[in-house]
Tab-separated table of C-alpha atoms in Angstrom:
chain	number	residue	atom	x	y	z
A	1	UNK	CA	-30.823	191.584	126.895
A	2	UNK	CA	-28.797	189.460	128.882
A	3	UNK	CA	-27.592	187.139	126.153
A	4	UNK	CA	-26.245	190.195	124.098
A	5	UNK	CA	-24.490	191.197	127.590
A	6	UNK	CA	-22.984	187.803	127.253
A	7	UNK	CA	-21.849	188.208	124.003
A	8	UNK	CA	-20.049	191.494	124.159
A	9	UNK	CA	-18.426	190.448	127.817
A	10	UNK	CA	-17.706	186.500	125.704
A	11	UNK	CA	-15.991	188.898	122.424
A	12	UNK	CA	-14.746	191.400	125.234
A	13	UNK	CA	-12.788	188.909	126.786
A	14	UNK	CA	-11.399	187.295	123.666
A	15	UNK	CA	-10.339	190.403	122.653
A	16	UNK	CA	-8.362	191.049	125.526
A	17	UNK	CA	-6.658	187.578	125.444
A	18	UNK	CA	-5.531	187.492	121.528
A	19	UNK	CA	-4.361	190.689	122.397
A	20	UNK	CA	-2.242	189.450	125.085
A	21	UNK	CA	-1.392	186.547	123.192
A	22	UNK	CA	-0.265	188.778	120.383
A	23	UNK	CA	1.795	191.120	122.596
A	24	UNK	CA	3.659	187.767	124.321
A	25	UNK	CA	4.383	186.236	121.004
A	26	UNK	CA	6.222	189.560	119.800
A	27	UNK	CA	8.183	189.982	122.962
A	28	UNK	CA	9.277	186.498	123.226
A	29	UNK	CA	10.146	187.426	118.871
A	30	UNK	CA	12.025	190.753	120.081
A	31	UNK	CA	14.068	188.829	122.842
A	32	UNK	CA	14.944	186.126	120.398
A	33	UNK	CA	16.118	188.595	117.687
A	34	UNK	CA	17.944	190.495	120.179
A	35	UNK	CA	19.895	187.583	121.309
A	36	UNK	CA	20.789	186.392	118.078
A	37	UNK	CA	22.201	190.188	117.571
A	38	UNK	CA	24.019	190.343	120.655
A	39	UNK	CA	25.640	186.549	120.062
A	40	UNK	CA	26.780	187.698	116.719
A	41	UNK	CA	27.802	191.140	117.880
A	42	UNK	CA	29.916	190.133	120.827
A	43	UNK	CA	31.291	186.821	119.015
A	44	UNK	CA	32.512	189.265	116.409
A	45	UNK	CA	34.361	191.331	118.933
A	46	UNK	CA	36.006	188.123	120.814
A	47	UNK	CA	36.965	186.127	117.538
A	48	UNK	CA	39.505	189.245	116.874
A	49	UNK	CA	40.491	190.030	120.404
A	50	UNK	CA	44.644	189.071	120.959
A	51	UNK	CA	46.542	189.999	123.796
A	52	UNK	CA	44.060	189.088	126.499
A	53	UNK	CA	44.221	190.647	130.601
A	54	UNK	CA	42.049	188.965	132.812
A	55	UNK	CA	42.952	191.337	136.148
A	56	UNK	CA	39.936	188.997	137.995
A	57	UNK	CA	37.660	191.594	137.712
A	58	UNK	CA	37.896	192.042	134.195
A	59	UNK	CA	39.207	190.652	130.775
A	60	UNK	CA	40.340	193.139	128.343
A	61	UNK	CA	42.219	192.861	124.899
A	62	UNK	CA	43.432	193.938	121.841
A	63	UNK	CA	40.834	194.244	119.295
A	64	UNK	CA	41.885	193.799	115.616
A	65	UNK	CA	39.200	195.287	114.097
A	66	UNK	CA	38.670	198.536	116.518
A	67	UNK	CA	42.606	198.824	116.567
A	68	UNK	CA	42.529	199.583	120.244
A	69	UNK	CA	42.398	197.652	123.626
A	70	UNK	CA	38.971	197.609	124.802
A	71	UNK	CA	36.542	196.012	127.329
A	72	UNK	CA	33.009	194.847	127.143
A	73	UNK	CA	31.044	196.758	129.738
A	74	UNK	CA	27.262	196.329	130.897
A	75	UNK	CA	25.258	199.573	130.846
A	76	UNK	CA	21.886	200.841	130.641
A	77	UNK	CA	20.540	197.489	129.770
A	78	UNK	CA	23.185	197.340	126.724
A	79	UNK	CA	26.662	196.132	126.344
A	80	UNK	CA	29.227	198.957	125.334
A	81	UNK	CA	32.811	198.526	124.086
A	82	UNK	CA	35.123	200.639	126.103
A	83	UNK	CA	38.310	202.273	124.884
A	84	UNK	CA	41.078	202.041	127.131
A	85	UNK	CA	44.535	203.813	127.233
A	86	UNK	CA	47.436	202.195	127.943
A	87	UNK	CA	47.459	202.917	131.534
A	88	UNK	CA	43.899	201.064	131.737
A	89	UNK	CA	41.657	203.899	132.268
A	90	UNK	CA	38.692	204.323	130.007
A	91	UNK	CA	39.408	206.435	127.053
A	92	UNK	CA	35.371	206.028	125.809
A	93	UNK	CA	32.749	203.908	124.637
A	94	UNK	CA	29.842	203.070	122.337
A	95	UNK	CA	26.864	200.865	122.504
A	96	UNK	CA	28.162	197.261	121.231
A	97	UNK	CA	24.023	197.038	120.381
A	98	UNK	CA	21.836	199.710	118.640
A	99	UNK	CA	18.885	201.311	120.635
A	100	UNK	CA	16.400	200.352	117.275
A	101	UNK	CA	17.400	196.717	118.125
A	102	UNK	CA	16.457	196.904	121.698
A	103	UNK	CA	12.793	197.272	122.070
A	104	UNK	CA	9.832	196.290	123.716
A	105	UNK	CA	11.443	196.750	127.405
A	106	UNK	CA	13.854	194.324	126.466
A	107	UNK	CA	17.785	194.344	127.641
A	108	UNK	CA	20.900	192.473	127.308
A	109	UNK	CA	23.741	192.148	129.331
A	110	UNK	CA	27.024	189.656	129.775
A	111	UNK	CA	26.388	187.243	132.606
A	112	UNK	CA	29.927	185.901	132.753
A	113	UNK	CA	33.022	186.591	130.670
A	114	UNK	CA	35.792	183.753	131.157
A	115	UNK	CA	38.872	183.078	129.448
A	116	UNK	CA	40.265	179.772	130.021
A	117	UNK	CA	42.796	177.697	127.320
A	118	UNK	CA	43.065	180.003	124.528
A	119	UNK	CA	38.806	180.212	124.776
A	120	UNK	CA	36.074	182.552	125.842
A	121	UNK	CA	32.860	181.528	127.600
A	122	UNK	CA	30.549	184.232	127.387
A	123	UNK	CA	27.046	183.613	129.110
A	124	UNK	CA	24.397	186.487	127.449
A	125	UNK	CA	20.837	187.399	128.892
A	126	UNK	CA	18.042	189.129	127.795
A	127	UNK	CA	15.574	191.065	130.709
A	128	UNK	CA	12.436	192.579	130.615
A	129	UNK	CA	11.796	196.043	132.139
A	130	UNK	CA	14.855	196.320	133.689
A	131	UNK	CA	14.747	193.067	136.111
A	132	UNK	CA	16.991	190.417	137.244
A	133	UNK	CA	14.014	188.067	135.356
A	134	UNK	CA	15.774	186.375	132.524
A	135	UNK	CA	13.793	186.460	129.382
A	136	UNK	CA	16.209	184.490	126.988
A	137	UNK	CA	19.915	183.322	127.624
A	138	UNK	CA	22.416	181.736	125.958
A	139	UNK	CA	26.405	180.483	126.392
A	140	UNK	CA	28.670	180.863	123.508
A	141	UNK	CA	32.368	179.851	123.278
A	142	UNK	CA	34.944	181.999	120.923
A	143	UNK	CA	38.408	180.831	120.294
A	144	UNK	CA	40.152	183.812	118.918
A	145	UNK	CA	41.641	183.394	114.819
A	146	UNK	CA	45.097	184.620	116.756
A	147	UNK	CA	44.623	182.039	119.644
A	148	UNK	CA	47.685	179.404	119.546
């Protein structure tokens, strides 16, 4: 009796840790995907961006392809373009990311947004369950196709 007790509480345990193994490996899969998503996403709205206001606080700009000037905004563990009107107040926005994409807990947000020389440095970071803990990061640099 006490060897099969051993067994189940040896295949118990083993259980338990592929398991856990399993449900790491897919996070650390989501959080990858989800960066390469947000990289491409937000490298697509900088390489068509003209016209660029850095007020300090924030850099807007003209966007080519959305035909408006807009700013990209953290939110709800997404990054949303906002629509502004020409007096600089915020006319609307949309998720920059789709909710399917974002899974498992995970978010992503813009660390830092620079524009220096006719470049962007954009910093992006993916959390878990809402934290400060960064899952995955990376910094990307954009030169806009109008840049000089």
């Amino acid at each position: 009796m006490l060897v099969l007790s051993l067994a189940i509480s040896f295949i118990t345990g083993g259980a338990v840790s592929v398991k856990n193994a399993y449900q790491n490996v897919t996070l650390r899969s989501d959080a990858q995907l989800l960066l390469s998503t947000a990289i491409t996403s937000v490298s697509d709205e900088l390489r068509y961006a003209s016209d660029v206001t850095d007020d300090g606080s924030t850099i807007s700009f003209q966007s080519s392809t959305r035909k408006a000037k807009i700013k990209l905004e953290n939110k709800d563990n997404n990054i949303y373009v906002v629509a502004l009107k020409s007096d600089g107040t915020e006319a609307g926005e949309i998720p920059l990311i789709t909710d399917k994409t974002i899974s498992n807990g995970l978010g992503i947000k813009i660390d830092s947004l620079k524009y220096e020389r006719d470049v962007f440095e954009c910093i992006l970071k993916i959390t878990h369950n809402g934290t400060e803990d960064i899952y995955e990061g990376q910094t990307i640099y954009v030169r806009p196709v109008d840049a000089p």
